[in-house]
Amino acid sequence: AVAATRSPRQVDAPADAVDGVRGCAFPFVRASGYGTDPDYMARCREELLVMVQVESARGVESIPEIASVPGVDAVFLGPFDLSCSIGKAGRFDDREVRDLISAAERAVLESGDCMLAGFRSGGRGAMEMFDDGYSLVCGSVDLGLLRDAARRDLEEALGGVDP
């Protein structure tokens, strides 16, 4: 898991190159002022947020090692995926699921190196999660938001027409 958090360093790269193999389009993107910001690459190294997602019981076991990788700023927990990884999809009231999520949270917080982030899981409010040490809580999933918006649009378009 840790090896996957960093692309391999290019052997022939200059000493000040960004770690790993990546595409580079900074002269063409808005963030760099379309190439007019000479400090863009240096600022990227300082301001880039690197967040890795843990979605399995095996990943939870690896959190101490993952969190110790230089440059990893946050560990993002996927509670639904965590529950699926132990064969209990979405069963957030199950003791084993709760224990797995709690173990993941503790491991991140005890690392002292990374912020704790994740999706809100069933039965937990965002404020409760912030109180439990989360720095970032996502309350919705993009596909769920799109689905709900599409349903509202369809209902409005049908205007009470029975399909």
Coordinates of C-alpha atoms in Angstrom, one line a residue:
A1 CA 0.0 0.0 0.0
V2 CA 2.8 2.4 0.8
A3 CA 4.5 1.9 -2.5
A4 CA 1.3 3.0 -4.2
T5 CA 1.4 6.4 -2.5
R6 CA 4.4 7.6 -4.5
S7 CA 5.2 7.3 -8.1
P8 CA 8.7 6.1 -8.7
R9 CA 11.3 8.8 -8.9
Q10 CA 12.8 9.3 -12.3
V11 CA 16.4 8.2 -12.3
D12 CA 17.6 10.9 -14.7
A13 CA 15.6 13.7 -13.0
P14 CA 17.4 16.8 -11.8
A15 CA 17.8 17.0 -8.0
D16 CA 15.1 19.7 -7.7
A17 CA 12.5 17.7 -9.7
V18 CA 9.2 16.9 -8.1
D19 CA 9.2 13.4 -6.7
G20 CA 7.7 10.8 -8.9
V21 CA 6.6 10.5 -12.5
R22 CA 3.8 12.9 -13.4
G23 CA 2.5 14.8 -16.3
C24 CA 3.4 18.4 -16.4
A25 CA 1.2 21.1 -18.0
F26 CA 1.9 24.1 -15.8
P27 CA 2.6 26.5 -18.7
F28 CA -0.9 25.8 -20.0
V29 CA -3.1 25.8 -16.9
R30 CA -5.0 28.6 -15.3
A31 CA -3.5 27.9 -11.8
S32 CA -0.1 29.0 -13.1
G33 CA -1.5 32.1 -14.9
Y34 CA -1.0 30.1 -18.1
G35 CA 2.7 29.9 -17.6
T36 CA 3.2 33.5 -16.3
D37 CA 3.8 32.6 -12.6
P38 CA 7.5 31.7 -12.2
D39 CA 7.0 30.4 -8.7
Y40 CA 4.2 28.0 -9.6
M41 CA 6.2 24.7 -9.4
A42 CA 7.9 25.7 -6.1
R43 CA 4.5 26.7 -4.6
C44 CA 3.0 23.4 -5.7
R45 CA 5.6 21.5 -3.8
E46 CA 4.7 23.5 -0.7
E47 CA 0.9 23.8 -1.0
L48 CA -0.1 20.5 -2.6
L49 CA -2.4 18.3 -0.4
V50 CA -1.7 14.6 -0.8
M51 CA -4.6 12.5 0.5
V52 CA -4.7 8.7 0.3
Q53 CA -7.9 6.7 0.7
V54 CA -8.2 3.6 2.8
E55 CA -11.0 1.3 1.8
S56 CA -10.2 -2.2 3.1
A57 CA -9.4 -4.0 6.4
R58 CA -5.9 -4.7 5.0
G59 CA -5.5 -1.0 4.3
V60 CA -6.5 -0.2 7.9
E61 CA -3.7 -2.5 9.1
S62 CA -1.3 -0.5 7.0
I63 CA -2.3 2.9 8.2
P64 CA 0.7 3.4 10.5
E65 CA 3.1 2.7 7.6
I66 CA 1.0 4.7 5.0
A67 CA 0.8 7.7 7.4
S68 CA 4.6 7.8 7.8
V69 CA 5.3 8.3 4.1
P70 CA 6.8 11.7 3.6
G71 CA 4.4 14.0 1.8
V72 CA 1.2 12.2 2.7
D73 CA -1.0 14.8 4.4
A74 CA -4.2 13.0 5.1
V75 CA -5.8 9.6 5.2
F76 CA -9.4 9.5 3.8
L77 CA -11.6 6.7 5.1
G78 CA -14.3 5.1 2.9
P79 CA -16.7 3.6 5.4
F80 CA -18.9 1.9 2.9
D81 CA -15.9 0.3 1.2
L82 CA -14.5 -0.7 4.6
S83 CA -17.8 -2.4 5.5
C84 CA -17.7 -4.2 2.1
S85 CA -14.2 -5.4 2.7
I86 CA -15.4 -7.5 5.6
G87 CA -18.6 -8.7 3.8
K88 CA -20.9 -6.4 5.7
A89 CA -21.9 -3.8 3.1
G90 CA -23.4 -0.7 4.6
R91 CA -24.1 -2.4 7.9
F92 CA -22.9 0.5 10.0
D93 CA -24.7 -0.7 13.1
D94 CA -22.7 -4.0 13.1
R95 CA -20.1 -4.2 15.9
E96 CA -17.3 -5.5 13.5
V97 CA -17.9 -2.6 11.0
R98 CA -17.9 0.0 13.8
D99 CA -14.7 -1.5 15.3
L100 CA -13.0 -1.5 11.9
I101 CA -13.8 2.1 11.3
S102 CA -12.8 3.0 14.9
A103 CA -9.5 1.2 14.5
A104 CA -8.8 3.1 11.3
E105 CA -9.7 6.4 12.9
R106 CA -7.4 5.7 15.9
A107 CA -4.5 4.6 13.7
V108 CA -4.7 7.9 11.7
L109 CA -5.0 10.1 14.8
E110 CA -2.2 8.2 16.6
S111 CA 0.1 8.6 13.6
G112 CA 0.4 12.3 14.5
D113 CA 1.5 12.8 10.9
C114 CA -1.7 12.9 9.0
M115 CA -5.1 14.5 9.1
L116 CA -8.1 12.3 9.4
A117 CA -10.7 12.6 6.6
G118 CA -13.6 10.6 5.2
F119 CA -17.2 10.2 4.2
R120 CA -19.9 10.4 6.7
S121 CA -21.2 6.9 7.5
G122 CA -24.7 5.9 8.5
G123 CA -25.8 7.0 11.9
R124 CA -23.0 9.6 12.4
G125 CA -23.4 13.4 12.0
A126 CA -20.6 15.5 10.6
M127 CA -20.2 17.5 13.8
E128 CA -19.8 14.2 15.8
M129 CA -17.1 13.2 13.4
F130 CA -15.3 16.6 13.7
D131 CA -15.5 16.1 17.5
D132 CA -13.9 12.7 17.0
G133 CA -10.9 14.2 15.3
Y134 CA -11.8 14.5 11.6
S135 CA -10.4 17.5 9.7
L136 CA -12.5 16.9 6.6
V137 CA -16.0 15.2 6.4
C138 CA -17.8 14.6 3.1
G139 CA -21.5 14.5 3.8
S140 CA -22.5 13.4 0.3
V141 CA -21.3 11.4 -2.6
D142 CA -21.2 12.9 -6.1
L143 CA -23.2 10.2 -7.7
G144 CA -25.9 10.4 -5.0
L145 CA -26.2 14.1 -5.5
L146 CA -26.5 13.6 -9.3
R147 CA -29.1 10.8 -8.9
D148 CA -31.2 13.0 -6.5
A149 CA -31.0 16.0 -8.9
A150 CA -32.0 13.8 -11.8
R151 CA -35.0 12.5 -9.9
R152 CA -36.1 16.0 -9.0
D153 CA -35.8 17.1 -12.6
L154 CA -37.8 14.1 -13.8
E155 CA -40.5 14.7 -11.2
E156 CA -40.7 18.4 -12.2
A157 CA -40.7 17.5 -15.9
L158 CA -43.5 15.0 -15.5
G159 CA -45.5 17.5 -13.4
G160 CA -47.7 14.8 -12.0
V161 CA -48.0 12.9 -15.2
D162 CA -48.3 9.2 -14.5
P163 CA -45.5 7.5 -16.6

